Short mmCIF file of C-alpha atoms in Angstrom, two decimals:
data_model
loop_
_atom_site.label_atom_id
_atom_site.label_comp_id
_atom_site.label_asym_id
_atom_site.label_seq_id
_atom_site.Cartn_x
_atom_site.Cartn_y
_atom_site.Cartn_z
CA MET A 1487 28.73 -42.98 35.19
CA LYS A 1488 27.33 -45.63 32.86
CA GLN A 1489 23.83 -44.31 32.97
CA LEU A 1490 25.05 -40.74 32.39
CA ALA A 1491 26.94 -41.99 29.29
CA THR A 1492 23.75 -43.66 28.07
CA ILE A 1493 21.71 -40.50 28.59
CA VAL A 1494 24.34 -38.41 26.83
CA CYS A 1495 24.40 -40.90 23.97
CA ILE A 1496 20.65 -40.86 23.60
CA CYS A 1497 20.57 -37.03 23.79
CA LEU A 1498 23.23 -36.76 21.13
CA ASN A 1499 21.35 -39.26 19.05
CA SER A 1500 18.31 -37.07 19.23
CA PHE A 1501 20.33 -34.24 17.73
CA TRP A 1502 21.64 -36.38 14.92
CA VAL A 1503 18.09 -37.53 14.16
CA ASN A 1504 17.00 -33.88 13.87
CA GLY A 1505 19.82 -33.23 11.54
CA GLN A 1506 22.22 -30.42 11.17
CA LYS A 1507 20.70 -27.21 9.99
CA LEU A 1508 22.21 -24.25 8.25
CA ILE A 1509 20.33 -20.98 8.42
CA THR A 1510 20.31 -17.53 6.91
CA ARG A 1511 18.01 -14.59 7.50
CA THR A 1512 19.48 -12.38 4.81
CA ALA A 1513 18.77 -14.32 1.68
CA SER A 1514 18.21 -12.03 -1.28
CA ILE A 1515 15.16 -12.74 -3.50
CA GLY A 1516 14.69 -10.79 -6.67
CA PHE A 1517 11.96 -10.87 -9.23
CA TYR A 1518 11.87 -9.49 -12.77
CA SER A 1519 9.04 -8.85 -15.13
CA ASP A 1520 10.00 -7.95 -18.64
CA ALA A 1521 7.02 -6.67 -20.60
CA PRO A 1522 6.87 -4.60 -23.80
CA LEU A 1523 6.08 -1.34 -22.01
CA GLU A 1524 7.88 -1.77 -18.73
CA LYS A 1525 10.58 -3.64 -16.95
CA ILE A 1526 9.88 -4.22 -13.28
CA THR A 1527 12.34 -5.42 -10.68
CA ALA A 1528 11.96 -5.87 -6.98
CA THR A 1529 14.27 -7.17 -4.30
CA ASN A 1530 13.82 -8.53 -0.81
CA ARG A 1531 16.92 -9.00 1.33
CA GLN A 1532 15.26 -10.51 4.31
CA GLY A 1533 14.57 -13.99 3.04
CA VAL A 1534 14.98 -16.85 5.45
CA CYS A 1535 16.41 -20.17 4.38
CA LEU A 1536 16.96 -23.35 6.32
CA LEU A 1537 19.00 -26.10 4.86
CA ASP A 1538 19.20 -29.54 6.53
CA ILE A 1539 22.40 -31.06 5.29
CA ASP A 1540 21.73 -34.48 6.79
CA ASN A 1541 18.30 -34.99 5.23
CA ASN A 1542 18.98 -32.80 2.21
CA THR A 1543 15.78 -30.83 2.84
CA ILE A 1544 15.45 -27.15 2.24
CA GLU A 1545 12.92 -24.56 3.36
CA ALA A 1546 12.77 -20.89 2.48
CA ALA A 1547 10.29 -18.17 3.23
CA VAL A 1548 9.91 -14.50 2.52
CA LEU A 1549 7.56 -11.71 3.62
CA MET A 1550 5.81 -10.12 0.58
CA ARG A 1551 5.90 -6.66 2.16
CA GLY A 1552 9.69 -6.83 2.18
CA PHE A 1553 10.00 -6.52 -1.53
CA GLU A 1554 11.35 -3.16 -2.52
CA PHE A 1555 10.52 -1.54 -5.85
CA ARG A 1556 12.06 1.42 -7.46
CA LYS A 1557 8.65 2.99 -7.82
CA THR A 1558 7.11 3.26 -4.40
CA LEU A 1559 3.56 3.52 -5.73
CA MET A 1560 4.15 0.27 -7.61
CA GLN A 1561 5.26 -1.34 -4.38
CA GLU A 1562 1.96 -0.33 -2.76
CA HIS A 1563 -0.02 -1.65 -5.68
CA PHE A 1564 2.02 -4.88 -5.62
CA ASN A 1565 0.97 -5.50 -1.96
CA GLU A 1566 -2.50 -4.13 -2.22
CA ASN A 1567 -3.81 -5.33 -5.55
CA TYR A 1568 -1.63 -8.19 -6.81
CA VAL A 1569 -0.25 -10.44 -4.00
CA GLU A 1570 -2.66 -9.12 -1.31
CA SER A 1571 -0.08 -9.13 1.40
CA HIS A 1572 -2.64 -8.36 4.12
CA ARG A 1573 -4.16 -11.82 3.37
CA TYR A 1574 -1.10 -13.72 2.34
CA PRO A 1575 1.86 -12.17 4.10
CA LYS A 1576 4.51 -14.66 3.02
CA ALA A 1577 5.68 -16.87 0.21
CA GLN A 1578 7.27 -20.18 1.05
CA PHE A 1579 9.18 -23.08 -0.48
CA LYS A 1580 9.42 -26.51 1.15
CA GLY A 1581 11.26 -29.29 -0.55
CA LYS A 1582 14.26 -31.52 -0.84
CA ILE A 1583 17.22 -32.05 -3.04
CA SER A 1584 15.88 -34.64 -5.43
CA SER A 1585 18.92 -35.12 -7.61
CA GLY A 1586 22.58 -34.26 -7.23
CA SER A 1587 24.55 -35.03 -4.12
CA PRO A 1588 26.52 -32.11 -2.79
CA GLN A 1589 29.48 -32.86 -0.61
CA TRP A 1590 28.80 -30.51 2.23
CA THR A 1591 32.33 -30.67 3.53
CA THR A 1592 34.20 -30.54 0.23
CA ASP A 1593 34.69 -27.22 -1.51
CA GLY A 1594 33.07 -27.05 -4.92
CA ASN A 1595 30.01 -26.10 -6.93
CA TYR A 1596 27.22 -28.67 -7.10
CA ASP A 1597 24.28 -28.45 -9.50
CA VAL A 1598 21.17 -29.95 -7.95
CA GLN A 1599 17.47 -30.31 -8.58
CA LEU A 1600 15.00 -29.22 -5.96
CA GLU A 1601 11.59 -30.69 -5.68
CA GLY A 1602 8.89 -29.43 -3.41
CA THR A 1603 5.97 -27.07 -2.96
CA LEU A 1604 5.95 -23.35 -3.63
CA THR A 1605 3.28 -21.27 -1.93
CA ILE A 1606 2.55 -17.74 -3.16
CA HIS A 1607 -0.70 -15.74 -2.69
CA GLY A 1608 -2.08 -18.64 -0.71
CA GLU A 1609 -1.76 -21.03 -3.70
CA THR A 1610 0.47 -24.08 -3.40
CA ARG A 1611 2.04 -25.70 -6.45
CA THR A 1612 4.48 -28.59 -6.86
CA VAL A 1613 7.66 -27.37 -8.47
CA ARG A 1614 10.93 -28.73 -9.67
CA LEU A 1615 13.68 -26.19 -9.96
CA PRO A 1616 17.38 -26.21 -10.65
CA ALA A 1617 19.67 -24.83 -8.04
CA SER A 1618 23.38 -24.63 -7.44
CA ILE A 1619 25.11 -25.17 -4.14
CA ARG A 1620 28.50 -23.79 -3.45
CA VAL A 1621 30.84 -24.87 -0.64
CA ASN A 1622 33.66 -22.42 -0.28
CA LYS A 1623 36.13 -22.85 2.61
CA GLY A 1624 33.57 -25.01 4.29
CA ILE A 1625 30.81 -22.41 4.07
CA VAL A 1626 27.67 -23.40 2.17
CA SER A 1627 25.62 -21.01 0.01
CA ALA A 1628 22.95 -21.73 -2.54
CA GLN A 1629 21.44 -20.05 -5.55
CA ALA A 1630 18.41 -20.71 -7.68
CA GLU A 1631 16.79 -19.09 -10.68
CA PHE A 1632 13.49 -20.06 -12.10
CA SER A 1633 10.25 -18.67 -13.54
CA ILE A 1634 6.68 -18.81 -12.35
CA ASN A 1635 3.49 -18.02 -14.15
CA VAL A 1636 1.32 -15.68 -12.10
CA ASP A 1637 -1.82 -17.48 -13.34
CA ASP A 1638 -0.71 -20.61 -11.39
CA TYR A 1639 -0.90 -18.57 -8.18
CA LYS A 1640 -4.17 -16.84 -9.04
CA ILE A 1641 -2.50 -13.42 -9.20
CA ARG A 1642 -4.66 -11.53 -11.67
CA ILE A 1643 -3.22 -9.00 -14.05
CA PRO A 1644 -5.90 -6.71 -15.51
CA ALA A 1645 -6.02 -6.44 -19.32
CA LEU A 1646 -5.31 -2.71 -19.00
CA VAL A 1647 -1.78 -3.37 -17.73
CA ALA A 1648 -1.17 -6.52 -19.73
CA ASP A 1649 1.59 -4.78 -21.67
CA ASN A 1650 3.24 -3.54 -18.48
CA ILE A 1651 3.48 -6.78 -16.55
CA ASN A 1652 4.75 -10.11 -17.88
CA LYS A 1653 2.84 -13.09 -16.63
CA ASN A 1654 6.06 -15.05 -16.43
CA ILE A 1655 8.04 -13.69 -13.55
CA ARG A 1656 11.71 -14.63 -13.22
CA ILE A 1657 12.75 -15.26 -9.70
CA ASP A 1658 16.36 -15.17 -8.48
CA ILE A 1659 17.41 -16.37 -5.08
CA HIS A 1660 20.81 -16.01 -3.45
CA THR A 1661 21.05 -17.35 0.07
CA GLY A 1662 24.42 -15.89 0.84
CA ASP A 1663 26.45 -17.74 3.49
CA LEU A 1664 24.48 -20.27 5.52
CA HIS A 1665 25.56 -20.85 9.08
CA MET B 733 23.17 -51.04 41.80
CA LYS B 734 22.71 -53.14 38.67
CA THR B 735 18.94 -52.94 38.98
CA ILE B 736 19.14 -49.15 39.36
CA ASN B 737 21.35 -49.00 36.30
CA ALA B 738 18.91 -51.02 34.28
CA PHE B 739 16.06 -48.94 35.60
CA LEU B 740 17.74 -45.68 34.57
CA LEU B 741 18.56 -47.13 31.15
CA ILE B 742 14.96 -48.13 30.58
CA LEU B 743 13.81 -44.78 32.00
CA SER B 744 16.04 -42.90 29.60
CA LEU B 745 14.92 -44.98 26.72
CA VAL B 746 11.32 -44.41 27.59
CA LEU B 747 11.72 -40.72 28.34
CA PHE B 748 14.17 -39.57 25.70
CA PRO B 749 12.46 -40.96 22.65
CA ALA B 750 9.52 -39.08 23.98
CA THR B 751 11.55 -35.87 24.27
CA ASN B 752 12.98 -36.70 20.93
CA THR B 753 9.51 -36.83 19.32
CA ILE B 754 8.55 -33.64 21.09
CA LEU B 755 11.60 -31.94 19.69
CA MET B 756 10.78 -33.22 16.27
CA ALA B 757 7.19 -32.23 16.61
CA GLN B 758 8.34 -28.76 17.49
CA ASP B 759 10.47 -28.88 14.42
CA GLN B 760 7.33 -29.62 12.41
CA ILE B 761 5.61 -26.46 13.74
CA SER B 762 8.43 -25.22 11.56
CA PRO B 763 11.44 -23.27 12.58
CA ILE B 764 11.09 -21.44 9.30
CA ASP B 765 7.92 -19.76 10.59
CA GLU B 766 9.73 -18.80 13.77
CA LEU B 767 12.53 -17.37 11.73
CA ILE B 768 10.30 -15.35 9.50
CA ASP B 769 8.19 -14.09 12.42
CA SER B 770 11.35 -12.88 14.09
CA ILE B 771 11.93 -10.34 11.27
CA PRO B 772 11.11 -6.96 12.83
CA GLN B 773 8.15 -5.41 11.12
CA ASN B 774 6.80 -1.92 11.16
CA GLU B 775 4.28 -1.72 8.42
CA LYS B 776 3.23 1.79 7.49
CA ILE B 777 -0.39 1.82 6.36
CA SER B 778 -0.97 3.62 3.11
CA GLN B 779 -3.59 3.45 0.39
CA ALA B 780 -6.39 4.35 2.79
CA PHE B 781 -7.68 6.27 -0.24
CA TYR B 782 -6.66 5.84 -3.86
CA SER B 783 -5.88 9.46 -4.29
CA THR B 784 -4.81 12.57 -2.36
CA ARG B 785 -8.37 13.86 -2.60
CA VAL B 786 -11.52 12.06 -1.39
CA ILE B 787 -13.65 13.88 -3.96
CA GLN B 788 -13.23 17.61 -3.25
CA SER B 789 -11.64 17.39 0.20
CA GLN B 790 -7.96 16.46 0.86
CA SER B 791 -7.53 12.83 1.92
CA VAL B 792 -4.98 11.55 4.43
CA GLU B 793 -3.08 10.07 1.46
CA MET B 794 0.24 11.69 0.52
CA LEU B 795 2.41 11.61 -2.61
CA HIS B 796 5.57 9.60 -2.49
CA LYS B 797 8.85 11.47 -2.65
CA GLY B 798 9.60 12.57 -6.17
CA ASN B 799 6.12 11.87 -7.51
CA PHE B 800 4.31 14.43 -9.61
CA ASP B 801 0.55 14.17 -9.64
CA VAL B 802 -1.12 15.88 -12.56
CA ARG B 803 -4.79 16.48 -11.68
CA ILE B 804 -7.42 17.40 -14.24
CA LEU B 805 -10.75 18.09 -12.59
CA HIS B 806 -14.13 18.70 -14.24
CA ARG B 807 -17.48 19.68 -12.83
CA PHE B 808 -20.34 19.73 -15.34
CA GLY B 809 -23.65 21.60 -15.17
CA GLN B 810 -26.63 20.48 -13.12
CA VAL B 811 -27.97 17.07 -14.03
CA ASN B 812 -31.55 18.28 -13.54
CA ASN B 813 -31.19 20.82 -16.42
CA GLY B 814 -32.39 17.93 -18.52
CA ILE B 815 -31.76 16.76 -22.06
CA LYS B 816 -31.65 20.28 -23.51
CA GLU B 817 -28.38 20.88 -21.63
CA PHE B 818 -27.46 17.24 -22.06
CA PHE B 819 -27.86 16.73 -18.32
CA GLY B 820 -25.33 19.35 -17.62
CA LEU B 821 -22.55 18.07 -19.84
CA ASP B 822 -22.81 21.12 -22.14
CA ASP B 823 -21.37 23.17 -19.34
CA ALA B 824 -18.03 22.50 -17.77
CA SER B 825 -15.93 24.05 -15.01
CA MET B 826 -12.46 22.81 -14.54
CA ARG B 827 -9.36 22.94 -12.42
CA MET B 828 -5.88 21.94 -13.52
CA GLY B 829 -3.47 21.19 -10.81
CA LEU B 830 0.04 19.84 -10.19
CA ASP B 831 1.15 18.40 -6.87
CA PHE B 832 4.66 17.26 -6.01
CA GLY B 833 5.93 15.06 -3.18
CA ILE B 834 9.03 16.67 -1.71
CA THR B 835 9.23 13.90 0.84
CA ASP B 836 6.85 11.01 1.60
CA ASN B 837 5.32 13.25 4.25
CA PHE B 838 5.45 16.69 2.59
CA THR B 839 3.53 17.64 -0.53
CA ILE B 840 3.24 20.98 -2.33
CA GLY B 841 0.81 21.89 -5.08
CA VAL B 842 -0.55 24.52 -7.34
CA GLY B 843 -3.79 24.75 -9.28
CA ARG B 844 -6.07 26.99 -11.26
CA SER B 845 -9.83 26.75 -11.45
CA SER B 846 -11.91 28.31 -14.24
CA PHE B 847 -14.54 29.13 -11.56
CA ARG B 848 -13.76 32.79 -10.59
CA LYS B 849 -10.41 32.30 -12.36
CA GLU B 850 -8.93 31.27 -9.02
CA TYR B 851 -5.40 30.15 -8.35
CA ASP B 852 -4.57 27.97 -5.33
CA LEU B 853 -1.47 26.89 -3.47
CA LEU B 854 -1.18 23.88 -1.20
CA LEU B 855 1.16 22.73 1.54
CA LYS B 856 0.41 19.36 3.03
CA LEU B 857 2.22 17.57 5.84
CA ARG B 858 1.79 14.22 7.46
CA PRO B 859 3.30 14.24 10.94
CA VAL B 860 1.78 10.95 11.96
CA GLN B 861 1.24 7.92 9.73
CA GLN B 862 -0.87 4.96 10.73
CA GLN B 863 1.21 1.80 11.22
CA VAL B 864 1.19 -1.69 12.70
CA GLY B 865 4.01 -3.78 14.01
CA ASN B 866 6.42 -3.20 16.85
CA LYS B 867 4.83 0.17 17.35
CA ASN B 868 1.14 0.57 16.68
CA ILE B 869 -0.27 3.91 15.55
CA PRO B 870 -4.02 3.63 14.99
CA PHE B 871 -4.48 6.65 12.70
CA SER B 872 -2.83 9.13 10.35
CA LEU B 873 -2.78 12.83 11.04
CA VAL B 874 -2.35 15.26 8.15
CA LEU B 875 -2.08 19.02 8.17
CA ALA B 876 -2.99 20.93 5.04
CA GLY B 877 -2.95 24.63 4.37
CA GLY B 878 -3.07 26.95 1.48
CA ALA B 879 -3.98 30.21 -0.10
CA MET B 880 -6.27 31.12 -2.96
CA ILE B 881 -6.63 34.19 -5.13
CA ARG B 882 -9.56 35.02 -7.38
CA THR B 883 -8.62 36.86 -10.56
CA ALA B 884 -12.01 37.26 -12.25
CA ASP B 885 -13.58 40.71 -12.20
CA GLU B 886 -15.57 41.20 -9.00
CA ILE B 887 -17.88 44.11 -8.48
CA SER B 888 -20.26 43.80 -5.56
CA LEU B 889 -23.94 44.79 -5.65
CA SER B 890 -23.04 48.04 -3.90
CA GLY B 891 -20.54 48.82 -6.60
CA TYR B 892 -17.38 48.04 -4.63
CA LYS B 893 -14.56 46.73 -6.79
CA ALA B 894 -12.39 44.17 -5.03
CA ASP B 895 -8.67 44.86 -4.91
CA ALA B 896 -5.93 42.24 -4.86
CA GLY B 897 -5.92 41.83 -1.09
CA ASP B 898 -9.67 41.35 -1.12
CA ARG B 899 -9.38 38.42 -3.46
CA LEU B 900 -7.20 36.38 -1.15
CA SER B 901 -8.36 33.59 1.13
CA TYR B 902 -6.46 31.13 3.28
CA TYR B 903 -7.26 27.84 4.97
CA GLY B 904 -5.82 25.41 7.43
CA GLN B 905 -7.00 21.81 7.74
CA LEU B 906 -6.47 19.01 10.17
CA LEU B 907 -7.26 15.52 8.89
CA LEU B 908 -7.52 12.50 11.10
CA GLY B 909 -7.98 9.27 9.21
CA ARG B 910 -7.85 5.57 9.68
CA LYS B 911 -7.79 2.67 7.31
CA PHE B 912 -10.02 0.35 9.30
CA SER B 913 -9.55 -2.52 6.96
CA ASN B 914 -8.45 -3.06 3.41
CA ARG B 915 -11.96 -2.18 2.34
CA PHE B 916 -13.01 0.63 4.65
CA SER B 917 -11.34 3.95 5.47
CA LEU B 918 -12.75 6.94 7.27
CA GLN B 919 -11.38 10.40 7.96
CA LEU B 920 -12.50 13.52 9.76
CA ILE B 921 -11.72 16.92 8.27
CA GLN B 922 -11.57 20.12 10.25
CA THR B 923 -11.19 23.33 8.27
CA LEU B 924 -10.71 26.93 9.21
CA LEU B 925 -11.09 29.14 6.23
CA HIS B 926 -10.51 32.92 6.13
CA MET B 927 -11.65 35.12 3.25
CA ASN B 928 -10.20 38.62 3.26
CA TYR B 929 -13.34 40.00 1.78
CA VAL B 930 -16.78 38.59 1.30
CA ASN B 931 -19.01 40.17 -1.28
CA ASP B 932 -21.49 42.51 0.41
CA GLY B 933 -20.75 40.79 3.75
CA ILE B 934 -23.22 38.04 3.17
CA MET B 935 -21.05 35.47 5.02
CA ASP B 936 -18.60 35.55 7.96
CA ASN B 937 -15.01 36.15 6.84
CA THR B 938 -13.83 33.25 8.90
CA ILE B 939 -15.63 29.98 8.79
CA TYR B 940 -15.19 26.66 10.48
CA ALA B 941 -16.21 23.42 8.87
CA LEU B 942 -16.24 19.84 10.02
CA GLY B 943 -16.35 17.13 7.44
CA ALA B 944 -15.93 13.49 6.77
CA GLY B 945 -14.57 11.40 3.98
CA ALA B 946 -15.01 7.66 3.50
CA ARG B 947 -14.01 4.93 1.15
CA LEU B 948 -15.57 1.51 0.72
CA LYS B 949 -13.67 -0.76 -1.68
CA LEU B 950 -15.91 -2.82 -3.94
CA THR B 951 -13.07 -4.67 -5.72
CA LYS B 952 -9.32 -4.28 -5.71
CA ARG B 953 -9.59 -1.32 -8.06
CA LEU B 954 -13.02 0.11 -7.55
CA ALA B 955 -14.26 1.94 -4.54
CA LEU B 956 -17.26 4.07 -3.45
CA THR B 957 -16.40 7.36 -1.85
CA LEU B 958 -18.28 9.85 0.22
CA ASP B 959 -17.24 13.40 0.94
CA TYR B 960 -19.18 15.81 3.11
CA ASN B 961 -18.34 19.16 4.77
CA HIS B 962 -20.48 21.04 7.19
CA ASN B 963 -19.87 24.77 7.09
CA PHE B 964 -21.00 26.11 10.49
CA SER B 965 -21.14 29.74 9.26
CA LYS B 966 -23.06 29.06 6.12
CA ALA B 967 -25.15 31.94 4.72
CA GLU B 968 -28.63 31.72 3.32
CA ASP B 969 -28.84 30.31 -0.24
CA TYR B 970 -25.57 28.51 0.31
CA TYR B 971 -25.43 24.76 0.85
CA GLN B 972 -23.23 22.11 2.35
CA PRO B 973 -20.97 20.37 -0.17
CA LEU B 974 -21.74 16.68 -0.51
CA GLY B 975 -20.30 14.30 -3.02
CA ILE B 976 -20.76 10.59 -3.75
CA GLY B 977 -18.28 9.00 -6.03
CA LEU B 978 -16.77 5.98 -7.68
CA ASP B 979 -12.92 5.69 -7.71
CA ILE B 980 -11.29 3.63 -10.40
CA GLU B 981 -7.58 2.84 -9.87
CA THR B 982 -5.69 1.53 -12.79
CA GLY B 983 -2.05 1.68 -11.62
CA GLY B 984 -0.73 5.21 -12.08
CA HIS B 985 -4.08 6.65 -13.05
CA VAL B 986 -6.95 7.29 -10.69
CA PHE B 987 -10.33 8.24 -12.13
CA GLN B 988 -12.74 9.68 -9.56
CA LEU B 989 -16.26 9.92 -11.02
CA HIS B 990 -18.82 11.53 -8.79
CA PHE B 991 -22.03 13.38 -8.31
CA SER B 992 -21.92 16.47 -6.15
CA ASN B 993 -23.65 19.77 -5.51
CA ALA B 994 -20.25 21.54 -5.27
CA LEU B 995 -18.97 23.41 -8.23
CA GLY B 996 -15.76 24.44 -6.45
CA MET B 997 -12.57 22.51 -6.64
CA ASN B 998 -10.52 24.32 -4.03
CA GLU B 999 -11.22 24.72 -0.31
CA ARG B 1000 -12.72 28.24 -0.51
CA ALA B 1001 -14.91 27.37 -3.45
CA TYR B 1002 -16.45 24.19 -2.18
CA LEU B 1003 -16.88 25.32 1.40
CA ALA B 1004 -18.08 28.89 0.85
CA ASP B 1005 -19.29 29.03 -2.70
CA THR B 1006 -21.67 26.12 -3.08
CA THR B 1007 -24.97 27.45 -4.13
CA ASP B 1008 -26.74 24.29 -5.22
CA ASP B 1009 -28.94 22.12 -3.03
CA PHE B 1010 -28.06 18.42 -3.27
CA TRP B 1011 -31.40 17.39 -1.95
CA LYS B 1012 -33.29 19.43 -4.58
CA GLY B 1013 -31.47 17.48 -7.27
CA GLU B 1014 -29.10 20.31 -8.09
CA ILE B 1015 -26.39 17.78 -8.64
CA ARG B 1016 -23.46 17.91 -11.01
CA PHE B 1017 -21.58 15.07 -12.56
CA GLY B 1018 -17.86 15.48 -12.35
CA PHE B 1019 -14.56 13.71 -12.45
CA ASN B 1020 -11.08 14.00 -11.11
CA LEU B 1021 -8.29 12.49 -13.19
CA SER B 1022 -5.01 11.89 -11.47
CA ARG B 1023 -1.92 10.82 -13.29
CA MET B 1024 1.24 10.01 -11.37
CA PHE B 1025 4.73 10.53 -12.72
CA GLN B 1026 7.70 9.30 -10.74
CA THR B 1027 10.99 11.19 -10.92
CA GLY B 1028 14.29 10.31 -9.39
CA ARG B 1029 15.14 7.17 -7.45
CA ASN B 1030 13.89 6.30 -4.03
#
């Protein structure tokens, strides 16, 4: 019995070391370009997000082809000519909560800072971005809004459409409920 | 018993940290990748060609639902007419056309060419679209068909004056195309064309043609194109239409600049009314301009 207890203890311990993870596969990621000639919005509702509430680490990823545009031709051009989805199928964030200490078991809204790496179009940049974490009836969800400059990720916008696409793209992430 | 206990304890300590690290190592291959790979994907392959025409032939590309495509086509005179005719640019033949995507797989269109003052109608269907993912389909299959009517005066050498029925021709087309890579696309074109009346009977009324269209992308927005059709019932003094072009895609506009021996810009005209020999330098500069307008919401 004693050895069994030891084994169980060690097994449990291995789980605690790995940390408790909250997951969603239906995070919504939107992006907005506001240029003089055109406003462009696209949404992807199949973002995945993995939050480790013991280590305060967070990872999120999204398939570029999953972004839906109002103009279907624009969606094709986005994949084909701008983000080159055939070469770089996904965008990813890996990081940790660098400031702010959300109480995962206490209801409330917690403003935090995330620090990590953002990979888009095969280019990885270190980013710091503000996010807010909400615990409602014990269920955690997170939200972030930030801007990126497409030059940082080597996404080229031809001069001809410079007035149609803003180089600063606002990105909006809602994880929804994490389980 | 005590020794066995101790042994088991040590064994578990030795084994489980190992399992523990394996678990953690697996974690580092990243569960996020597993998560994202588990999203079901069926990616429909589009943009095999920038436009719905290769140069003169239909391409396997379709209009999206609700999109209007305004097409302004020009074919100039023969380049080998020299500087006096400004290499053919003094002379222009044109076709204005409007295509509309009823669904993503069904397009209709109308057009009018200045050559023989000919009107044309188009119905284009895509029953099969190339896709990758859970279900792989290696190619796209497109059916196109239409009718044309010439409205210019036509009096044959024998003095016969064509009536309305004589001026009609029809065609059916089967296109089989594949986007082999982001750079290279190739399609085969089979056409059956029927002309109600052929002036002085110089050509069969029904002709079959087999053709090919190809695109080689040079940059994201520039591509070389090739368009050839082989008319198996070609009459003497008629030639096979061949075009070599450069496509420029600017987001909404597509400019197709090309050199070709075909003056015609509809199926009858380029297949059965090409009287210039590409290989003798009887080549024309021309361009297709396509402008897309989106209506409604998708």
